[in-house]
Short mmCIF file of C-alpha atoms in Angstrom, two decimals:
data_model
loop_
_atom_site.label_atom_id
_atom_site.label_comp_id
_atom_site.label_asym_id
_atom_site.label_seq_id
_atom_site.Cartn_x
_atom_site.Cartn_y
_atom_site.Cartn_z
CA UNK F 1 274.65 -39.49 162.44
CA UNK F 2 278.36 -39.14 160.53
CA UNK F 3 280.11 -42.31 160.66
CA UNK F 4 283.86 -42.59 159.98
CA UNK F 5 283.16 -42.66 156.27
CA UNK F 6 280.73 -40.11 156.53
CA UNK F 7 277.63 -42.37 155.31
CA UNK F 8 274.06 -41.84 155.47
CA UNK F 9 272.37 -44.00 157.66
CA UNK F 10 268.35 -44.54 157.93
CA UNK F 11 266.79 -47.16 159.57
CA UNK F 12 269.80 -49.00 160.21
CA UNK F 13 270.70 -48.98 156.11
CA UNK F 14 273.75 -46.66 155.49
CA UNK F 15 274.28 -44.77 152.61
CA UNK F 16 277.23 -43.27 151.02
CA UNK F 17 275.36 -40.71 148.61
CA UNK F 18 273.27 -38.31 150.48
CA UNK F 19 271.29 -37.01 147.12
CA UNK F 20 268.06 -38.55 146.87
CA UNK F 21 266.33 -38.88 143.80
CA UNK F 22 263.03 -38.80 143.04
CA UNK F 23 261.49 -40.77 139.56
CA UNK F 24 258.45 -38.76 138.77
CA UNK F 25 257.24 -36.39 135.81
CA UNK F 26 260.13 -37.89 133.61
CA UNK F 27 260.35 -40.38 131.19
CA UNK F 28 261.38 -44.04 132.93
CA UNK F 29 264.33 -44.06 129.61
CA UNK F 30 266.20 -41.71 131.19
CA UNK F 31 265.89 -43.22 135.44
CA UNK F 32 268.97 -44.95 134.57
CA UNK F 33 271.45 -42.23 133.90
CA UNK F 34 269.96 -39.84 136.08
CA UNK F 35 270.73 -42.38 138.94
CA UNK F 36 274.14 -42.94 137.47
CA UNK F 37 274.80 -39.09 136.94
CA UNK F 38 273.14 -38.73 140.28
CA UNK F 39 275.31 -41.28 141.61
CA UNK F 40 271.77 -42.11 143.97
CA UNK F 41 271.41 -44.96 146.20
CA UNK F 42 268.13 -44.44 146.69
CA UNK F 43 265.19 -43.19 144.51
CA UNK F 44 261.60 -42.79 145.55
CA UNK F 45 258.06 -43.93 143.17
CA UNK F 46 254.43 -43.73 143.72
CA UNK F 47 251.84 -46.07 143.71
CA UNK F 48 248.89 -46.14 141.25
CA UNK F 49 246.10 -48.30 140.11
CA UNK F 50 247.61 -50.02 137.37
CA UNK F 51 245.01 -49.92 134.28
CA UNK F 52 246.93 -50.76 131.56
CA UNK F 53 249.59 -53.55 132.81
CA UNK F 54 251.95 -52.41 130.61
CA UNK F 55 255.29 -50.13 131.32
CA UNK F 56 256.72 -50.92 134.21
CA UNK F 57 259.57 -48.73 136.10
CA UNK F 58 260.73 -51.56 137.89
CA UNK F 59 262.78 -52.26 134.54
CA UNK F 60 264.73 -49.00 134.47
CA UNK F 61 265.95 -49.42 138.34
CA UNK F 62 269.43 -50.19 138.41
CA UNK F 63 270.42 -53.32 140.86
CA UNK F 64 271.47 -52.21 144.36
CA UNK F 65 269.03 -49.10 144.21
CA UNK F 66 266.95 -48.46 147.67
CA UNK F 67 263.31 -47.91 146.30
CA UNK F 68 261.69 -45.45 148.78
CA UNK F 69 258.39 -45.69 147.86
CA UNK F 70 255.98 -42.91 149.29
CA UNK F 71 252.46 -42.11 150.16
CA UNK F 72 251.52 -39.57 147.75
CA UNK F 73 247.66 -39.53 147.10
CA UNK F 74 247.03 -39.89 150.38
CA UNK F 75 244.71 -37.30 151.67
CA UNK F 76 244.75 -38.60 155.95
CA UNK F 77 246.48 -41.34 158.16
CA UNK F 78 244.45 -44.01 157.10
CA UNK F 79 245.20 -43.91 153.16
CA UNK F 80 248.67 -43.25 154.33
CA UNK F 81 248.61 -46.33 156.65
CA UNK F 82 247.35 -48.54 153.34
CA UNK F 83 249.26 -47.09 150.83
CA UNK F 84 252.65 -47.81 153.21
CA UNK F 85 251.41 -51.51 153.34
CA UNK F 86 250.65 -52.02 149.59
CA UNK F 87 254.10 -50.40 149.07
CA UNK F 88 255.90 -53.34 151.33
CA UNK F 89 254.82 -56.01 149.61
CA UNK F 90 255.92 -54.63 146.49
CA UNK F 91 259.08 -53.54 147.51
CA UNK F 92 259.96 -56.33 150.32
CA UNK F 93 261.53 -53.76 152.16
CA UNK F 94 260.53 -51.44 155.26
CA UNK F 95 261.03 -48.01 153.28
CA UNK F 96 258.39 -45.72 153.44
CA UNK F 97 258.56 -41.52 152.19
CA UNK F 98 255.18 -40.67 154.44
CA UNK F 99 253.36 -38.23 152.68
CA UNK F 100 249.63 -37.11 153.95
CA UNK F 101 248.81 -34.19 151.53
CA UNK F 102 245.06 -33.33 152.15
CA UNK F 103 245.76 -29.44 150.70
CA UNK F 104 245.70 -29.43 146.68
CA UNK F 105 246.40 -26.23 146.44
CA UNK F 106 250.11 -25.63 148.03
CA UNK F 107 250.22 -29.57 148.49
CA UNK F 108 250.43 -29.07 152.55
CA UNK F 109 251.46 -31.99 154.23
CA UNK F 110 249.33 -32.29 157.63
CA UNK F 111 251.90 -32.82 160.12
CA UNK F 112 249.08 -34.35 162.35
CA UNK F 113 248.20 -36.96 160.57
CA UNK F 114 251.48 -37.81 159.32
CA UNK F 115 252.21 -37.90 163.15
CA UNK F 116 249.25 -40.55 163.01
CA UNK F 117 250.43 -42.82 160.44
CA UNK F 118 254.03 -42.65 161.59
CA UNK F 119 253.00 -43.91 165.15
CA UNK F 120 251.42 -47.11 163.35
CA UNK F 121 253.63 -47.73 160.65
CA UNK F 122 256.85 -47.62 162.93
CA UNK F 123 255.27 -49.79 165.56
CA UNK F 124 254.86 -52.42 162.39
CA UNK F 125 258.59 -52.39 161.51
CA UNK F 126 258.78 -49.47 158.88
CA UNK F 127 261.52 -47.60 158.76
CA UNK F 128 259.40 -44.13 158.86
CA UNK F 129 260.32 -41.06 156.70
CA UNK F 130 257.57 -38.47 157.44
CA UNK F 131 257.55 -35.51 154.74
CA UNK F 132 256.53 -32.43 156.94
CA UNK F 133 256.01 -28.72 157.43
CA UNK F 134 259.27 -27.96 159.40
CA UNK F 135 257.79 -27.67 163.07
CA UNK F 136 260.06 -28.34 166.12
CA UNK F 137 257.77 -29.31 168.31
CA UNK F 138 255.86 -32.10 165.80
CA UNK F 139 259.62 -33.03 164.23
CA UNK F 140 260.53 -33.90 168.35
CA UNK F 141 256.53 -36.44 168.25
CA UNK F 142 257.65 -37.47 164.90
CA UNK F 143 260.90 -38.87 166.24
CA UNK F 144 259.39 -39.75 169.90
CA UNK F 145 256.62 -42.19 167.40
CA UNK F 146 259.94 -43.79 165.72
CA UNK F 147 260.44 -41.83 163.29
CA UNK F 148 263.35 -42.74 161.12
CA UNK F 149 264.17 -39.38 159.69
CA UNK F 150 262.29 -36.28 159.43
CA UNK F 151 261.73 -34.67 155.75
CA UNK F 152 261.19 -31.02 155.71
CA UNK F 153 259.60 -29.49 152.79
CA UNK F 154 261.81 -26.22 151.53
CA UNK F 155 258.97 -24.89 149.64
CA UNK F 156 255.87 -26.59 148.42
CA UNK F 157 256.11 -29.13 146.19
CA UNK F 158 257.19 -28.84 142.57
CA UNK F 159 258.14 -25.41 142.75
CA UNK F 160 261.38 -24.87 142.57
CA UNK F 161 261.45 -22.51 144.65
CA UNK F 162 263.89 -23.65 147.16
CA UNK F 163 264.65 -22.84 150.61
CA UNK F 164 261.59 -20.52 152.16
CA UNK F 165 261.69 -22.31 155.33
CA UNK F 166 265.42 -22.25 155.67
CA UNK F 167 265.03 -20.90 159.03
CA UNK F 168 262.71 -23.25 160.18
CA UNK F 169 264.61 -25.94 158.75
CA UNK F 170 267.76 -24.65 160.45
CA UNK F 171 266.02 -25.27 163.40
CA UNK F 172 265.25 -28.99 163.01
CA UNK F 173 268.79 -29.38 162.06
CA UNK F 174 270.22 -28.27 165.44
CA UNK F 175 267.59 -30.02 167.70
CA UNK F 176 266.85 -32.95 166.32
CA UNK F 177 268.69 -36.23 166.34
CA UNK F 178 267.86 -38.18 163.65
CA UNK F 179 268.71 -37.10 160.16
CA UNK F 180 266.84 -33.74 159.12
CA UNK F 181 266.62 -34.60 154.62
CA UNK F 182 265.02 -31.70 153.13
CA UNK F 183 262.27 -32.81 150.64
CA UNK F 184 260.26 -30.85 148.01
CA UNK F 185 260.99 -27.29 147.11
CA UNK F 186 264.87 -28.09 146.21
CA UNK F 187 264.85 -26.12 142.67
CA UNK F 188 268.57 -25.47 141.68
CA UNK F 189 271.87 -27.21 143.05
CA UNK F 190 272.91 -24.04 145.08
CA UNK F 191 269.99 -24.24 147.31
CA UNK F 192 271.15 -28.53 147.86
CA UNK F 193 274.22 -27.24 148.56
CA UNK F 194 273.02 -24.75 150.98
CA UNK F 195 270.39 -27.12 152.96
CA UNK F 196 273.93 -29.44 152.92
CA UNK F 197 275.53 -26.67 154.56
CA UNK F 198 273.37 -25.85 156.59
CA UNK F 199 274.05 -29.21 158.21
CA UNK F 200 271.26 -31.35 156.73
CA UNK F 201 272.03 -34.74 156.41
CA UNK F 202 270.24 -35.61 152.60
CA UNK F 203 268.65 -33.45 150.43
CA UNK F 204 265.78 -34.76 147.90
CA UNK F 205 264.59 -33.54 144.32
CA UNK F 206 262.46 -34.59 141.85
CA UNK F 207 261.07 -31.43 140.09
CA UNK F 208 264.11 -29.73 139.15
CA UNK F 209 265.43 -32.70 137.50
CA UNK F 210 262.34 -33.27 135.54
CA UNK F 211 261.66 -29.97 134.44
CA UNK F 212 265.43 -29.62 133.54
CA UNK F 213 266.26 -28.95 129.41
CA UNK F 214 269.06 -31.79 130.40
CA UNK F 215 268.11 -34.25 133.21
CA UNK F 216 270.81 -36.45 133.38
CA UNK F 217 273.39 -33.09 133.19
CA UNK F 218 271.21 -31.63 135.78
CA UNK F 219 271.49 -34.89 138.08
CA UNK F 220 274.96 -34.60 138.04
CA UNK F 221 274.75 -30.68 138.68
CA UNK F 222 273.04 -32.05 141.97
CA UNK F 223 275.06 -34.82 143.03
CA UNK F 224 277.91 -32.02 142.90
CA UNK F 225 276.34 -29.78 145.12
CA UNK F 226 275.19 -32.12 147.73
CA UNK F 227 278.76 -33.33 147.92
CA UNK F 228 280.38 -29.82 147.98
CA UNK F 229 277.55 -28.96 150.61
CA UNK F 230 278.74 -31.56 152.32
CA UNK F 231 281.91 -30.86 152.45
CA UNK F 232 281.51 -27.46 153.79
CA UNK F 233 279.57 -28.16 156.61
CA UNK F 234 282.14 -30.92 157.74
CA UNK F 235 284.90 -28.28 156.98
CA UNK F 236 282.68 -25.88 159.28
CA UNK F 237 282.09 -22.74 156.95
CA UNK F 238 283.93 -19.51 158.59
CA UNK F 239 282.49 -16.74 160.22
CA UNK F 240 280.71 -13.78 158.39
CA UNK F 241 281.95 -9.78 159.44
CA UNK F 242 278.82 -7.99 158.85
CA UNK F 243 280.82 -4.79 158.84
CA UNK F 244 283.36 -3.42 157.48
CA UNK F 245 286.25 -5.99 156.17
CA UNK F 246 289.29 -7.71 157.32
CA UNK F 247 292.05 -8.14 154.82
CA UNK F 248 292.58 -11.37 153.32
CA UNK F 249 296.12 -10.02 152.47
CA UNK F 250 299.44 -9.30 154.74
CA UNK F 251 299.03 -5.45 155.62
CA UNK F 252 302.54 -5.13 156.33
CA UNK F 253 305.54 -5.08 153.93
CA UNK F 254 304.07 -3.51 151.17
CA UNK F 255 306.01 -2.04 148.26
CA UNK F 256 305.52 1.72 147.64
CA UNK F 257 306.36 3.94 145.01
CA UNK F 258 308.19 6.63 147.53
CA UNK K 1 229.50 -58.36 139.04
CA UNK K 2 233.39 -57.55 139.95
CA UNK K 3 235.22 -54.34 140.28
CA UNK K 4 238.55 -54.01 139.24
CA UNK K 5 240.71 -50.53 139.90
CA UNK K 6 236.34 -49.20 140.29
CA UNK K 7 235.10 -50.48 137.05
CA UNK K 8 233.03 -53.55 136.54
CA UNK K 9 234.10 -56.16 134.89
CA UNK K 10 232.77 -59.16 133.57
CA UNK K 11 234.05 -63.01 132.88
CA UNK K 12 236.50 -62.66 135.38
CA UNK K 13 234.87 -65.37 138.33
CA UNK K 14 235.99 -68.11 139.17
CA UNK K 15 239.43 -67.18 137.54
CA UNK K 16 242.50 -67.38 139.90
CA UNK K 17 244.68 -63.80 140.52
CA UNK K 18 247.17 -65.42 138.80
CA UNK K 19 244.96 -66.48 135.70
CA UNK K 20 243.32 -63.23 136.05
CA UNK K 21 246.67 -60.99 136.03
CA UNK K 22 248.28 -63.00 133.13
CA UNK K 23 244.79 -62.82 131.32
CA UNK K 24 246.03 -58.97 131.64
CA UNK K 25 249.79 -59.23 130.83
CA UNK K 26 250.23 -57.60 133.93
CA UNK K 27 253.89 -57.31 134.93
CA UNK K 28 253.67 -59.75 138.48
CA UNK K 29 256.71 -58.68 139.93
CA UNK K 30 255.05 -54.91 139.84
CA UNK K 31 251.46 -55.73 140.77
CA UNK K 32 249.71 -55.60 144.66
CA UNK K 33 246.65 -57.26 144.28
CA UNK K 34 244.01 -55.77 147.00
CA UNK K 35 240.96 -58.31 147.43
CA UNK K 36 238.36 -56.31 149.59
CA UNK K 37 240.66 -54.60 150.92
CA UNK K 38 243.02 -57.48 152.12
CA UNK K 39 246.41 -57.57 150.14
CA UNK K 40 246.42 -60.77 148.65
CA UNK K 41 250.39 -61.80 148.74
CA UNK K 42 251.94 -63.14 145.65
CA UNK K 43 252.32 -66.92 147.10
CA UNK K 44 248.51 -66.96 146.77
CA UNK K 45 247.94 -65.82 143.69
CA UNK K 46 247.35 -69.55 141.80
CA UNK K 47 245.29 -70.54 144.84
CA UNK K 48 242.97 -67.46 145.27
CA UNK K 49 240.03 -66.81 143.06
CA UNK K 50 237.77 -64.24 142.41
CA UNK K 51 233.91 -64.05 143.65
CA UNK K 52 231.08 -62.63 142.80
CA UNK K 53 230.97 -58.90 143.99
CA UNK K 54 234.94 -58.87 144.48
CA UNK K 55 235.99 -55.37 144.85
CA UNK K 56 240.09 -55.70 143.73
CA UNK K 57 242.46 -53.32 143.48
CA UNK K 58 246.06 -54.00 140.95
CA UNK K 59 248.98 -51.42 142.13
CA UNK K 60 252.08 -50.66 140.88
CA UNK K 61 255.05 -48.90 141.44
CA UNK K 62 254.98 -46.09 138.80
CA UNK K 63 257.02 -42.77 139.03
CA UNK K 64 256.87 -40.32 141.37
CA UNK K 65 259.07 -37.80 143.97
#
């Protein structure tokens, strides 16, 4: 998964950021320095009946960004499987976030038929990245149906309420070989760093940028965290004494009064 | 009779996608156009025209996580 320069790589396509932005719920004026404060190489959109024919987001995307365009609205395997099409020949690239959301009230993906759609789309060339309810045994199908990546969800979707399946999640990271990028949930830049730590190999948000008093500030709150997260899982995080303490200073040689 | 995005619309037959979308000022290089459920791909649009009872579908990027 780590090369020599430590990049990202999906699909073939490596990466040097491993902060993934999403576009949604904010203004398209300020895409531009979030990605730049974000320092994001890849940013993820919806698609929606266009009525009006006017704004277009396309505008506001730096050159050289990876659009990861994803399934949202799509309710089963089918409207997944359409939606992932549509999104190709918009994009011209393979990319595709899978999302198969049939729940509206926690926004559950159904890992079943996300399994589904990712068995079609990645026999048809896309370079699959299934958004999922951490589960070891689908994540292993996901990847066995050429999966690209799996995504993860931390907590349901725009709720900032970061990592509630950490342990779950911990699990994916350990046994599963292609890159485990934890998706949705993600509220504050501690929790990125943690999922970082904790070995995964991306981390995405989207709602705690956009409900953020500063977006931009808070993109670059993010981009720092993934990095240090980073870091500290290459640097391999030392061990935790759950009693007692051992002294981070000499205990010998010290200077007394008598 | 033609639906576009699942409202009728009228006057549009007989128009090309492209004729049809610039009619619009729809930004091209953000549109899918879905004839009947068949993407119709951007090298077609001056050569494909709308029919009577055409159900079509315009889609664009917009934002989203």
């Amino acid at each position: 998964m780590a090369n020599e320069k430590d990049e990202l790589v999906i699909g073939g396509h490596a990466f040097t950021s491993r902060f993934i932005l999403g576009s949604g719920k904010y203004s398209y004026d300020l895409i531009d320095s979030a990605i730049n404060n974000a320092k994001a190489q890849i940013i993820t959109m919806a698609l929606r009946r266009n009525n009006t024919g006017k704004e277009n987001i396309l505008n506001y995307i730096p050159e050289g960004i990876t659009i990861l365009p994803n399934t949202s609205g799509s309710t089963n395997a089918e409207e997944a499987i359409r939606t992932a099409r549509i999104a190709r020949e918009l994009s011209g690239s393979d990319f595709v976030k899978l999302e198969v959301v049939p729940d509206k009230k926690y926004l559950m993906p159904d890992n079943y038929e996300t399994l589904k759609a990712t068995e079609v789309l990645a026999k048809e060339g896309f370079i699959v990245m299934p958004y999922m309810l951490p589960d070891l045994n689908v994540a292993r199908q996901l990847v066995d149906a050429g999966a690209a990546t799996v995504m993860p969800l931390g907590a349901p979707i725009g709720t900032n309420k970061g990592l509630s399946t950490k342990d779950l999640i911990q699990i994916l990271i350990d046994e599963i070989d292609v890159p485990i990028i934890v998706d949705a949930g993600i509220g504050r830049p501690s929790q990125a760093a943690e999922a970082m730590e904790m070995g995964a190999a991306a981390v995405m948000a989207n709602t705690s940028m956009a409900t953020a008093g500063n977006i931009p500030l808070m993109a670059e709150a993010f981009k720092l965290a993934v990095e240090a997260g980073r870091k500290a899982y290459l640097a391999k995080p030392g061990r935790v004494i759950e009693h007692g303490a051992v002294a981070s200073s000499p205990l010998t040689g010290v200077s007394a009064v008598k | 009779m033609v639906l576009v995005n699942g409202a009728e619309e009228s006057g549009v037959v007989g128009q090309t996608i492209a004729e049809f979308l610039n009619q619009r000022s729809a930004p091209i290089e953000n549109i899918v156009v879905e004839q009947n459920g068949t993407i119709v791909h951007r090298a077609d649009f001056d050569t494909t025209k709308i029919s009577e009872n055409d159900k079509l579908e315009l889609i664009s990027f917009v934002g989203g996580g």
